Coordinates of N, CA and C in Angstrom, one line a residue:
M1 N -36.3 30.8 3.2 CA -36.4 29.5 4.0 C -35.7 28.4 3.0
V2 N -37.1 27.6 2.7 CA -36.8 26.3 2.0 C -35.7 26.5 0.9
S3 N -35.2 27.3 0.6 CA -34.2 27.7 -0.1 C -33.4 27.2 0.6
D4 N -32.9 27.5 1.8 CA -31.9 27.8 2.9 C -31.9 26.4 3.2
L5 N -32.3 25.9 3.1 CA -32.9 24.2 4.0 C -32.0 23.8 2.8
N6 N -32.9 23.6 1.7 CA -32.3 22.8 0.3 C -31.1 23.4 -0.2
F7 N -30.1 24.5 -0.1 CA -29.1 25.1 0.2 C -28.5 23.7 0.7
E8 N -28.7 23.8 2.1 CA -27.7 23.6 3.3 C -28.1 21.4 3.2
Q9 N -28.7 21.2 3.1 CA -28.8 20.1 2.2 C -28.2 19.4 1.2
R10 N -28.0 20.4 0.0 CA -27.1 19.6 -1.0 C -25.3 20.0 -0.6
N11 N -25.3 20.8 0.2 CA -24.0 21.6 0.8 C -23.8 20.0 1.5
N12 N -24.5 19.7 2.6 CA -24.1 18.3 3.4 C -24.0 17.2 2.5
T13 N -25.1 17.5 1.7 CA -24.7 15.6 0.6 C -23.0 15.8 -0.4
N14 N -22.9 17.2 -0.3 CA -21.6 17.3 -1.7 C -21.1 16.8 -0.4
I15 N -20.8 18.0 0.6 CA -19.4 17.5 1.7 C -19.6 16.0 2.2
Q16 N -20.7 15.0 2.0 CA -20.4 13.9 2.8 C -20.2 12.3 1.5
I17 N -20.1 13.3 -0.2 CA -19.6 12.7 -1.1 C -18.2 12.8 -1.0
R18 N -17.5 14.3 -0.9 CA -16.0 14.2 -1.2 C -15.9 13.9 0.2
L19 N -16.2 13.8 1.2 CA -15.2 12.5 2.1 C -15.1 11.2 2.2
L20 N -16.2 10.8 1.5 CA -16.4 9.3 1.1 C -15.1 9.0 -0.2
Q21 N -15.0 10.4 -0.7 CA -14.3 10.1 -1.6 C -12.7 10.0 -1.2
M22 N -12.6 11.1 -0.5 CA -11.2 11.3 0.2 C -11.1 9.9 1.0
K23 N -12.0 9.5 1.6 CA -11.4 8.1 1.9 C -11.4 6.5 1.1
H24 N -12.0 6.9 0.2 CA -11.6 5.7 -1.1 C -10.2 5.9 -1.6
E25 N -9.7 7.5 -1.9 CA -8.5 7.6 -2.3 C -7.4 7.2 -1.5
F26 N -7.7 7.4 0.1 CA -6.8 7.0 1.0 C -6.7 6.2 1.1
Y27 N -7.6 4.5 1.6 CA -7.3 3.2 1.2 C -6.8 3.0 0.2
E28 N -6.9 3.1 -1.8 CA -6.3 3.2 -2.7 C -4.7 3.5 -2.2
K29 N -4.4 4.5 -2.0 CA -2.9 4.8 -1.9 C -2.7 4.0 -0.5
L30 N -3.3 3.6 0.3 CA -2.7 2.4 1.1 C -2.4 1.2 1.1
R31 N -2.8 0.9 0.3 CA -3.2 -0.1 -0.7 C -2.2 -0.5 -1.5
N32 N -1.7 0.9 -2.5 CA -0.7 0.9 -3.4 C 1.1 0.7 -2.4
V33 N 0.5 1.4 -1.0 CA 2.0 1.3 -0.3 C 2.4 0.3 0.7
E34 N 1.5 -0.2 1.1 CA 1.3 -1.8 1.3 C 2.0 -3.0 0.2
N35 N 1.6 -2.7 -1.0 CA 2.1 -3.8 -1.8 C 3.5 -3.9 -2.4
R36 N 3.5 -1.8 -2.5 CA 4.9 -1.5 -2.7 C 6.0 -2.3 -1.9
Y37 N 5.7 -2.2 -0.5 CA 6.5 -2.8 0.6 C 6.3 -4.4 0.9
K38 N 5.4 -4.9 0.3 CA 5.3 -6.1 0.5 C 6.4 -6.8 -0.4
N39 N 6.6 -6.3 -1.9 CA 6.9 -6.3 -2.8 C 8.5 -6.4 -2.4
E40 N 9.1 -5.8 -2.1 CA 10.0 -4.8 -1.7 C 10.7 -6.4 -0.4
I41 N 9.9 -6.2 0.4 CA 10.6 -7.4 1.4 C 10.3 -9.1 0.7
E42 N 9.8 -9.4 -0.2 CA 10.0 -10.4 -1.2 C 11.1 -10.6 -2.2
D43 N 10.8 -9.7 -2.5 CA 12.6 -9.5 -3.1 C 13.5 -9.5 -2.8
L44 N 13.9 -8.8 -1.1 CA 14.6 -8.9 0.0 C 14.9 -9.9 0.5
T45 N 13.8 -11.3 0.6 CA 14.1 -11.9 1.0 C 14.1 -13.0 0.0
R46 N 14.1 -13.0 -1.3 CA 14.5 -13.6 -2.4 C 16.3 -13.6 -2.2
R47 N 16.5 -12.4 -2.6 CA 17.8 -12.3 -2.8 C 18.6 -12.5 -1.1
Y48 N 18.2 -12.2 -0.1 CA 18.8 -13.3 1.0 C 19.2 -14.6 0.9
E49 N 18.3 -15.3 0.4 CA 18.2 -16.9 0.6 C 18.9 -17.1 -0.9
Q50 N 19.1 -16.5 -1.7 CA 19.9 -16.5 -3.1 C 21.2 -17.1 -2.3
M51 N 21.5 -15.2 -1.9 CA 22.8 -15.5 -0.9 C 23.1 -16.2 0.1
K52 N 22.5 -16.6 0.8 CA 22.8 -18.1 1.9 C 23.1 -19.1 0.7
V53 N 22.4 -19.2 -0.8 CA 23.0 -20.7 -1.2 C 24.2 -20.2 -1.7
E54 N 24.5 -19.0 -2.1 CA 25.8 -19.2 -2.6 C 27.1 -18.9 -1.4
N55 N 26.5 -18.8 -0.4 CA 27.7 -18.6 0.2 C 27.9 -20.3 0.8
D56 N 26.8 -20.8 1.0 CA 26.9 -22.1 1.6 C 27.6 -23.8 0.5
T57 N 27.3 -23.0 -1.0 CA 28.1 -23.9 -2.0 C 29.4 -22.6 -2.6
L58 N 30.3 -21.9 -1.6 CA 31.5 -21.3 -1.7 C 32.5 -22.1 -0.6
E59 N 31.2 -22.2 0.5 CA 31.9 -23.0 2.0 C 32.0 -24.0 1.7
K60 N 31.5 -24.8 0.7 CA 31.8 -26.6 0.8 C 32.6 -26.5 -0.3
R61 N 33.2 -25.6 -1.3 CA 33.9 -25.6 -2.1 C 35.6 -25.5 -1.1
L62 N 35.2 -24.6 -0.6 CA 36.5 -24.0 0.7 C 36.5 -25.8 1.5
K63 N 36.2 -26.6 1.7 CA 36.3 -27.5 2.7 C 36.6 -29.2 2.0
E64 N 36.3 -28.4 0.3 CA 36.9 -29.6 -0.4 C 38.8 -29.6 -1.0

């Protein structure tokens, strides 16, 4: 009986530990995804700004 209780407690503890590990892994993956998309958005924003400058330059040359 005591042995069964100890086994159940160990099992519950192992389950809790695994759930915490899974939670940590999930948040780590989430941070990685957030960083990837943040970097992609920043890259697209830089490209857009560069194209605006190039477009403005071309328009000025056409007006000359």
